[in-house]
Amino acid sequence: MKGNMMEWGLTIPKLINFAEENFADNTFVSRSADGSLKSYKYGHSLQNSRKIAGFLKNKIGINLTDRVATIAWNDSYHLETYFAAIGMGAVLHTINPRLFPEQLIYIINHAEDKVVFIDPLFLPLIEGVYSKLDHKIPIIVLTEEEISSEVIDNIYSYKDVLASEEIIESWVEIDEDAAASLCYTSGTTGNPKGVLYSHKSTILHTWAASGAIGVNSMSMVLPVVPMFHVNAWGTPYIALMTGIKLLLPGPALDGASLYELIDTEKPDILMGVPTVWLGLLNYLSENDLTLSSVNQVMVGGSAAPYAMIKEFDEKHDVFLTHGWGMTEMSPLGTMMQPTRRLLEMKKDDRYNMQTRQGFPLFGVDIKTVDEENNTLPRDGVANGALKVRGPWIMESYFKSDSKSSDKKGWFDTGDVATIFPDGSMQIVDRAKDVIKSGGEWISSIDLENAAVGYSDVQEACVVGVPHPKWDERPLLLVVADESTLNKEDLLKFLESKVAKWWLPDDIICVSELPHGATGKLLKVELREEYKNHLMEK
Ligand code: AMP
């Protein structure tokens, strides 16, 4: 017997309507590149979204499922563009501005973007690649100044868009399984891969994330995690569902700028990767300052270190909520939320518990398996490949014909983990050959391929090793004659092939590199051997 309840599609246009009807007078704050702060009403901003949608539909000719790209920081313009694109039934494609030109060209062409919204700071970036794009797509610069370009003909300023009279009267009615947004990840081998979220997956994730983060009607959340990186962990949608106040930080994310923002606006929940919090904690300690308004810092993207958990607690009375997830998971998978059980523990035991990535959210199944895909015991000792399953987890990459999950629907995260008897999970290693520096991916394989192109290098291997500020940095090991290899020259050579922030922190000459039976480089051994190399420098 089936239940007798209504069908009511879980879509983002409904979420926008809901916010317009119920939270129109609620406010959020956005900081511009010049540092100025401005308060906005959600109702007013969503009205702007209607104007943008009208402009996209009538002036640019955007239709259902067309990709609308953004390259922007966390600010009011970006937020308005988010809801304009998704609300009209297009697919919002958020692009990471730290990608280097070849990747940017690849992604825009692969996604078949029909228009790109960009922050004025990134105009040179898009001008630099414009001639390599498959189509001369329109560019909309997120500024209220006049704008022109010698390279791009069809360029508009946000001012033109807002002046548009072609307002959208009603948001689209769309199937809950339709695509809503697209985000590429470089956390895989080969070219970046697209993850295409649906309306339903986004709404389900938003419900789960709101509960897990513990927002309430009084919350003010500062998402330092970028809106181009998995939708800032879902915060724009959480804001529309709950009416909370968002504090959008703009481009300045150093310790001093963040402190000033926090001190002025008094948010209670902060969200971001460990590197950002390291910058903030250093600034606070150098200037003898504390965080008075903050209750919780949500940390993910890389492991939160014990020392950081302790410092937030002891110096600032702030609970560090450690979370884990990935682009392919919308992103939230597990979280170590504050609980009575945790808060009653001895501090040292609690901090140790908080280094675990936490318990799965309802909607995320987790398990660990051995090399033969046998499920491992949840004993806190056995560790193996971490697999996940659930309604906001990707089944296949954008435009890929094959499923990324196994026959039983499990997706291999590329992380290696232990699950404890109480259900909590800890990441112990990464099986994938990519390096995460300050929350962003570096491809070891691309770097190796670039390095072997240098005449004196016979073989190259790049491993990620722990770094005090960036969490992980690339170390390049080369089989080469140490007496003749010019490391400066090699670095210059690499600089012409990859983004500057990808350059290895050190180059080490070796006589040979370790290989397994199939000829594969044994990177685990090298990571172990050099794990203190950059920590000691
Ligand atoms: P991304 O798709 O860029 O968000 O990266 C996801 C990957 O980042 C995961 O598969 C992990 O390798 C890593 N990651 C995310 N959160 C954590 C965490 N709390 N601890 C350790 N690694 C993490």
XYZ file of C-alpha atoms and ligand atoms in Angstrom:
560
model
C 0.000 0.000 0.000
C 1.325 3.413 -0.924
C 1.061 6.445 1.287
C -1.460 9.079 0.326
C 0.717 12.142 0.263
C 1.072 14.817 -2.398
C 3.760 15.016 -5.023
C 5.610 18.263 -4.649
C 8.840 18.553 -6.596
C 11.911 19.619 -4.637
C 13.183 22.478 -6.776
C 15.258 25.610 -6.261
C 12.731 27.973 -7.937
C 10.308 26.937 -5.163
C 13.010 27.728 -2.620
C 13.454 31.193 -4.162
C 9.691 31.805 -4.059
C 9.642 30.701 -0.448
C 12.405 33.145 0.494
C 10.716 35.974 -1.425
C 7.466 35.361 0.420
C 8.926 34.861 3.873
C 12.351 36.455 4.202
C 12.140 39.455 1.882
C 13.022 41.845 4.716
C 15.806 39.673 6.163
C 19.246 41.009 5.358
C 22.700 39.858 4.375
C 25.959 41.801 4.249
C 28.459 41.837 1.403
C 31.966 43.297 1.294
C 33.305 44.759 -1.958
C 36.855 44.654 -3.287
C 37.434 48.195 -1.877
C 36.578 46.883 1.601
C 33.241 48.684 1.940
C 30.365 46.817 3.558
C 26.793 47.020 2.364
C 23.623 45.499 3.731
C 21.013 44.050 1.369
C 17.489 42.735 1.804
C 16.966 39.287 0.311
C 13.747 40.580 -1.273
C 15.616 43.346 -3.087
C 18.407 41.038 -4.242
C 15.987 38.416 -5.501
C 14.208 41.170 -7.403
C 17.591 41.886 -9.021
C 17.814 38.154 -9.797
C 14.530 38.500 -11.688
C 16.024 41.353 -13.739
C 19.157 39.347 -14.477
C 17.039 36.364 -15.526
C 14.998 38.624 -17.816
C 18.171 39.975 -19.382
C 19.600 36.484 -19.845
C 16.417 35.237 -21.455
C 15.545 38.151 -23.694
C 18.872 39.818 -24.492
C 21.287 36.866 -24.406
C 18.816 34.152 -25.415
C 19.476 31.768 -22.517
C 17.132 28.778 -22.499
C 16.388 25.895 -20.161
C 19.547 23.848 -19.363
C 21.925 26.359 -20.989
C 25.024 26.811 -18.889
C 25.496 30.210 -17.225
C 29.024 30.526 -15.852
C 30.367 32.697 -13.038
C 33.961 33.506 -12.065
C 33.484 35.508 -8.904
C 34.140 35.920 -5.191
C 31.527 35.638 -2.476
C 29.497 38.805 -2.799
C 25.999 40.128 -3.474
C 26.438 40.115 -7.277
C 27.420 36.487 -7.275
C 24.491 35.569 -5.022
C 21.997 37.382 -7.249
C 23.428 35.676 -10.341
C 23.181 32.246 -8.669
C 19.435 32.510 -8.216
C 18.794 34.244 -11.550
C 20.393 31.383 -13.472
C 18.926 28.487 -11.509
C 15.534 30.141 -11.023
C 15.040 30.484 -14.775
C 15.918 26.815 -15.361
C 19.442 27.367 -16.693
C 22.411 25.544 -15.160
C 24.696 27.630 -12.976
C 28.348 26.789 -13.670
C 30.654 28.199 -10.997
C 34.283 28.407 -12.116
C 37.370 28.500 -9.922
C 39.437 31.615 -10.817
C 42.638 29.913 -9.612
C 42.589 27.538 -12.579
C 45.310 28.243 -15.055
C 44.486 29.325 -18.616
C 44.436 25.891 -20.326
C 42.092 24.503 -17.671
C 39.839 27.530 -17.899
C 39.566 27.174 -21.673
C 38.940 23.443 -21.335
C 36.194 23.907 -18.748
C 34.317 26.714 -20.511
C 34.385 24.789 -23.793
C 33.526 21.455 -22.216
C 30.586 22.912 -20.291
C 29.489 24.793 -23.442
C 28.911 27.912 -21.395
C 26.630 30.409 -23.122
C 27.574 33.435 -21.029
C 30.122 34.191 -18.305
C 29.624 36.570 -15.373
C 32.960 37.754 -13.999
C 34.284 39.819 -11.186
C 36.134 42.909 -12.611
C 39.360 41.553 -11.056
C 39.172 38.603 -13.453
C 38.638 40.581 -16.657
C 42.331 40.161 -17.690
C 42.003 36.423 -17.026
C 39.078 35.990 -19.407
C 40.584 38.390 -21.968
C 43.709 36.242 -21.971
C 41.832 33.095 -22.986
C 38.992 34.612 -25.000
C 40.422 33.864 -28.439
C 40.718 30.162 -27.520
C 37.069 29.736 -26.590
C 34.910 27.758 -29.023
C 32.381 30.586 -29.172
C 32.554 34.332 -28.743
C 30.249 34.201 -25.757
C 28.950 37.319 -24.018
C 30.763 38.415 -20.866
C 28.977 40.260 -18.071
C 31.255 42.103 -15.657
C 29.955 42.276 -12.092
C 30.346 46.009 -11.657
C 28.072 48.989 -11.720
C 30.676 51.031 -13.636
C 30.794 51.361 -17.417
C 32.913 48.623 -18.942
C 34.756 48.093 -22.201
C 37.353 45.700 -23.561
C 39.668 45.718 -26.561
C 39.418 41.959 -26.802
C 35.753 41.209 -26.144
C 33.022 42.787 -28.266
C 29.903 41.590 -26.509
C 30.717 42.749 -23.034
C 28.156 44.155 -20.589
C 28.310 45.651 -17.167
C 25.998 44.550 -14.378
C 24.625 48.077 -14.535
C 23.263 47.371 -18.053
C 21.737 44.165 -16.771
C 20.002 45.776 -13.819
C 18.689 48.551 -16.057
C 16.954 45.883 -18.112
C 13.197 46.135 -18.188
C 12.787 42.493 -19.141
C 11.989 41.249 -15.684
C 11.013 37.585 -15.182
C 7.572 37.505 -13.558
C 7.594 33.928 -12.369
C 10.339 31.410 -11.736
C 10.352 28.301 -13.866
C 8.421 25.146 -13.035
C 10.890 22.371 -13.492
C 11.340 18.678 -12.791
C 13.097 18.011 -9.489
C 15.608 15.749 -11.242
C 16.613 18.465 -13.747
C 20.161 19.809 -13.578
C 20.576 22.940 -11.434
C 24.292 23.604 -11.151
C 27.661 22.391 -12.337
C 31.024 22.442 -10.604
C 34.297 21.048 -11.974
C 36.802 19.349 -9.738
C 40.519 18.882 -10.334
C 40.669 16.293 -7.565
C 40.881 13.510 -10.142
C 43.425 12.489 -12.725
C 43.307 13.980 -16.224
C 41.254 16.998 -17.138
C 38.958 18.559 -14.520
C 35.632 16.750 -14.344
C 32.168 18.233 -13.998
C 29.721 17.346 -11.256
C 26.138 18.166 -12.200
C 23.821 18.697 -9.236
C 20.063 18.344 -9.597
C 17.379 20.489 -7.998
C 16.362 17.621 -5.740
C 19.892 16.733 -4.660
C 20.495 20.386 -3.781
C 17.322 20.714 -1.721
C 17.967 17.468 0.161
C 21.544 18.531 0.838
C 20.329 21.944 2.026
C 17.946 20.387 4.555
C 20.620 18.069 5.858
C 23.327 20.746 5.933
C 21.130 23.309 7.737
C 20.484 20.802 10.492
C 24.035 19.539 10.704
C 25.606 22.994 10.800
C 23.034 23.893 13.416
C 21.841 27.220 12.024
C 18.863 28.867 13.710
C 16.881 32.021 13.038
C 19.480 34.086 14.916
C 22.502 32.758 13.023
C 24.885 34.871 11.036
C 27.174 32.762 8.865
C 30.446 33.837 7.280
C 31.236 31.485 4.380
C 34.913 32.036 3.618
C 34.742 28.867 1.544
C 34.218 30.211 -1.986
C 30.912 30.141 -3.820
C 32.870 28.682 -6.747
C 33.904 25.681 -4.643
C 30.885 23.371 -4.267
C 28.457 26.251 -3.747
C 30.246 27.441 -0.598
C 29.212 24.155 1.048
C 25.577 24.990 0.321
C 25.338 28.280 2.243
C 23.451 30.292 -0.449
C 20.659 27.693 -0.410
C 20.727 27.390 3.377
C 20.195 31.165 3.540
C 17.069 30.989 1.372
C 15.666 28.032 3.282
C 16.232 29.417 6.768
C 16.423 33.204 6.288
C 19.751 33.415 8.173
C 22.014 36.379 7.717
C 24.926 35.721 5.399
C 28.148 37.674 5.646
C 29.825 37.542 2.227
C 33.518 38.427 2.578
C 34.486 39.471 -0.979
C 38.067 38.872 -2.131
C 40.143 39.823 0.977
C 40.589 36.639 3.011
C 43.798 37.339 4.957
C 43.784 37.271 8.763
C 43.563 41.054 9.240
C 40.698 41.503 6.760
C 38.753 38.599 8.202
C 39.208 39.839 11.747
C 37.995 43.313 10.808
C 34.908 41.806 9.182
C 34.163 39.537 12.146
C 34.722 42.327 14.636
C 32.377 44.679 12.777
C 29.550 42.305 11.887
C 29.747 39.728 14.700
C 28.925 36.455 12.917
C 28.500 33.353 15.104
C 29.370 30.642 12.541
C 32.432 30.682 10.265
C 33.111 28.206 7.454
C 36.331 27.531 5.541
C 39.487 25.485 4.949
C 42.278 25.179 7.573
C 44.730 27.490 5.725
C 42.336 30.421 6.102
C 41.907 29.818 9.847
C 45.638 29.520 10.312
C 45.972 33.048 8.879
C 43.239 34.322 11.184
C 44.635 32.595 14.296
C 48.124 33.992 13.639
C 46.731 37.484 13.255
C 44.732 37.154 16.487
C 47.710 35.877 18.406
C 50.126 38.517 17.060
C 47.698 41.277 18.012
C 46.452 39.780 21.255
C 42.848 39.638 20.063
C 39.987 37.209 20.647
C 36.813 36.253 18.793
C 33.890 37.287 20.956
C 30.876 36.684 18.714
C 31.881 33.331 17.216
C 30.533 30.028 18.581
C 31.507 27.648 15.856
C 34.087 27.363 13.078
C 33.277 24.759 10.514
C 36.455 23.351 8.963
C 36.696 21.039 5.978
C 38.440 20.600 2.669
C 41.567 19.332 4.468
C 42.139 17.825 7.883
C 41.767 20.170 10.848
C 44.905 19.788 12.988
C 44.772 19.111 16.735
C 46.633 22.359 17.523
C 44.015 24.394 15.664
C 41.125 22.669 17.453
C 42.811 23.365 20.785
C 43.673 26.995 20.027
C 40.130 27.829 18.927
C 38.780 26.280 22.110
C 41.277 27.508 24.670
C 41.930 31.004 23.390
C 38.594 31.876 21.804
C 36.026 29.517 23.328
C 35.061 28.441 19.810
C 34.082 24.883 18.898
C 35.760 23.635 15.733
C 33.267 21.489 13.844
C 35.290 19.242 11.598
C 33.575 18.171 8.390
C 34.488 16.058 5.408
C 33.036 15.853 1.941
C 33.851 16.413 -1.670
C 32.611 18.133 -4.808
C 31.103 14.825 -5.908
C 29.077 14.813 -2.653
C 27.490 18.302 -2.846
C 29.749 18.372 -0.584
C 28.780 17.336 2.967
C 29.407 13.747 4.011
C 30.387 13.644 7.672
C 30.621 16.100 10.540
C 31.876 16.099 14.112
C 29.184 18.293 15.602
C 29.298 19.442 19.218
C 27.313 16.984 21.358
C 26.743 16.626 25.082
C 28.842 13.452 25.021
C 31.722 15.305 23.406
C 31.556 18.346 25.659
C 31.601 16.173 28.779
C 34.900 14.554 27.769
C 38.322 15.521 29.135
C 39.635 18.286 26.886
C 42.507 16.292 25.457
C 40.191 13.356 24.604
C 37.705 15.735 23.064
C 40.302 17.456 20.878
C 41.446 14.039 19.686
C 37.852 13.130 18.848
C 37.508 16.401 16.935
C 40.415 15.475 14.685
C 38.084 12.775 13.326
C 36.037 13.902 10.337
C 32.908 12.866 12.218
C 29.635 11.037 11.771
C 27.768 10.704 8.482
C 24.766 12.928 7.880
C 21.520 11.018 7.391
C 21.452 10.458 3.625
C 25.107 9.454 3.378
C 26.051 5.773 3.737
C 29.730 5.180 4.366
C 31.896 2.056 4.441
C 35.547 1.132 4.086
C 36.740 -1.759 1.934
C 39.945 -3.704 1.392
C 41.639 -4.259 -1.969
C 39.187 -7.071 -2.833
C 36.235 -4.787 -2.061
C 35.383 -6.656 1.172
C 33.782 -4.423 3.766
C 36.127 -3.774 6.662
C 35.098 -3.921 10.320
C 34.173 -0.710 12.111
C 36.795 -1.293 14.764
C 38.804 1.932 14.624
C 41.845 -0.031 13.425
C 41.226 -1.419 9.951
C 41.625 1.146 7.236
C 40.783 1.015 3.566
C 39.141 2.805 0.649
C 36.257 4.974 1.800
C 33.083 4.467 -0.246
C 29.865 6.475 -0.080
C 26.288 6.308 -1.339
C 23.328 8.647 -1.109
C 20.874 10.998 -2.809
C 23.262 13.969 -3.074
C 26.226 11.923 -4.266
C 27.191 11.913 -7.928
C 26.547 8.843 -10.081
C 28.634 9.851 -13.117
C 30.668 12.859 -14.236
C 29.172 15.391 -16.642
C 29.184 14.067 -20.230
C 30.679 10.740 -19.154
C 29.022 7.571 -20.485
C 30.122 5.407 -17.618
C 28.966 5.378 -14.032
C 31.486 6.354 -11.398
C 29.800 4.182 -8.788
C 30.209 0.397 -8.552
C 27.444 -2.166 -9.245
C 25.948 -1.686 -5.801
C 25.927 2.089 -6.208
C 28.961 2.895 -4.046
C 31.275 5.737 -5.062
C 34.978 5.400 -4.219
C 36.066 8.716 -2.701
C 39.804 8.177 -3.241
C 40.282 8.716 0.493
C 41.522 6.077 2.913
C 39.701 5.964 6.244
C 38.983 4.139 9.482
C 35.481 3.820 10.896
C 35.169 3.500 14.674
C 32.657 1.360 16.621
C 30.676 4.506 17.553
C 30.146 5.254 13.827
C 32.597 8.153 13.492
C 35.119 8.244 10.664
C 38.699 9.415 10.353
C 40.574 10.017 7.127
C 44.052 8.476 7.385
C 45.413 8.900 3.878
C 44.555 9.670 0.277
C 44.774 7.033 -2.455
C 44.344 9.551 -5.259
C 47.497 11.093 -6.696
C 46.465 14.703 -6.330
C 47.761 17.299 -3.913
C 45.594 19.690 -1.940
C 47.250 23.001 -1.179
C 45.288 25.611 0.757
C 42.046 23.891 -0.254
C 42.814 23.764 -3.997
C 43.997 20.840 -6.098
C 47.354 20.427 -7.823
C 47.767 17.551 -10.269
C 50.955 15.608 -9.512
C 50.697 13.904 -12.901
C 50.545 17.177 -14.837
C 53.566 18.415 -12.902
C 55.473 15.177 -13.585
C 54.658 15.374 -17.290
C 55.876 18.952 -17.362
C 59.108 18.068 -15.505
C 60.086 15.197 -17.831
C 59.873 17.676 -20.706
C 63.031 19.313 -19.285
C 66.105 17.939 -21.030
C 68.168 16.960 -17.945
C 65.325 15.059 -16.242
C 65.083 11.313 -16.918
C 62.158 10.547 -14.646
C 60.021 12.674 -12.343
C 57.747 12.023 -9.399
C 55.672 14.570 -7.517
C 54.311 13.866 -4.056
C 52.281 16.007 -1.688
C 54.033 16.489 1.657
C 52.746 18.203 4.810
C 53.295 21.960 4.990
C 52.713 24.181 8.047
C 50.696 26.838 6.200
C 49.242 25.243 3.073
C 48.510 21.842 4.607
C 50.210 20.130 1.687
C 52.684 21.257 -0.985
C 54.235 19.498 -3.983
C 57.755 18.098 -3.736
C 59.449 17.171 -7.004
C 61.857 14.222 -7.085
C 63.842 13.837 -10.282
C 66.187 11.210 -11.594
C 68.954 13.485 -12.877
C 72.638 14.196 -12.516
C 72.874 16.459 -9.479
C 76.156 17.992 -10.600
C 74.669 19.330 -13.831
C 70.990 19.895 -13.025
C 70.170 23.578 -12.694
C 67.166 23.680 -10.339
C 66.486 27.374 -10.956
C 66.283 26.690 -14.668
C 64.014 23.718 -14.132
C 61.669 25.871 -12.029
C 61.609 28.543 -14.749
C 60.831 25.857 -17.292
C 57.944 24.574 -15.141
C 56.666 28.106 -14.653
C 56.002 28.306 -18.379
C 53.922 25.105 -18.216
C 51.835 25.337 -15.038
C 50.284 27.921 -12.727
C 52.773 29.629 -10.405
C 51.101 28.311 -7.256
C 51.627 24.767 -8.555
C 55.430 25.092 -8.592
C 57.116 22.526 -6.303
C 58.422 23.881 -3.004
C 61.615 21.902 -3.461
C 63.374 19.740 -6.043
C 65.366 16.707 -4.937
C 67.738 14.757 -7.181
C 67.689 10.991 -6.704
C 69.526 8.199 -8.485
C 66.338 6.132 -8.855
C 62.663 6.154 -7.896
C 60.821 3.188 -6.283
C 58.462 1.241 -8.581
C 55.913 -1.491 -7.909
C 55.608 -4.752 -9.843
C 53.554 -3.091 -12.587
C 56.025 -0.245 -12.940
C 53.852 2.229 -11.038
C 55.651 4.739 -8.853
C 55.356 3.840 -5.163
C 54.322 7.241 -3.917
C 53.204 6.034 -0.491
C 56.816 5.173 0.356
C 58.056 8.539 -0.857
C 55.376 10.464 1.010
C 56.415 8.663 4.193
C 60.135 9.248 3.570
C 59.734 12.982 2.921
C 56.844 13.730 5.287
C 58.934 16.122 7.412
C 60.840 17.692 4.541
C 58.876 20.954 4.392
C 57.859 20.998 8.061
C 61.507 21.238 9.099
C 62.537 23.920 6.605
P 36.937 18.817 -3.049
O 36.192 17.999 -4.000
O 37.849 19.790 -3.717
O 36.060 19.465 -2.033
O 37.916 17.846 -2.266
C 37.456 16.703 -1.605
C 38.619 15.995 -0.976
O 39.267 16.853 -0.027
C 38.274 14.751 -0.201
O 38.112 13.622 -1.023
C 39.484 14.646 0.718
O 40.600 14.093 0.049
C 39.784 16.094 1.040
N 39.106 16.501 2.284
C 37.947 17.179 2.402
N 37.656 17.394 3.694
C 38.643 16.829 4.417
C 38.913 16.692 5.819
N 38.130 17.221 6.750
N 40.024 16.013 6.173
C 40.856 15.488 5.252
N 40.661 15.577 3.934
C 39.561 16.250 3.508
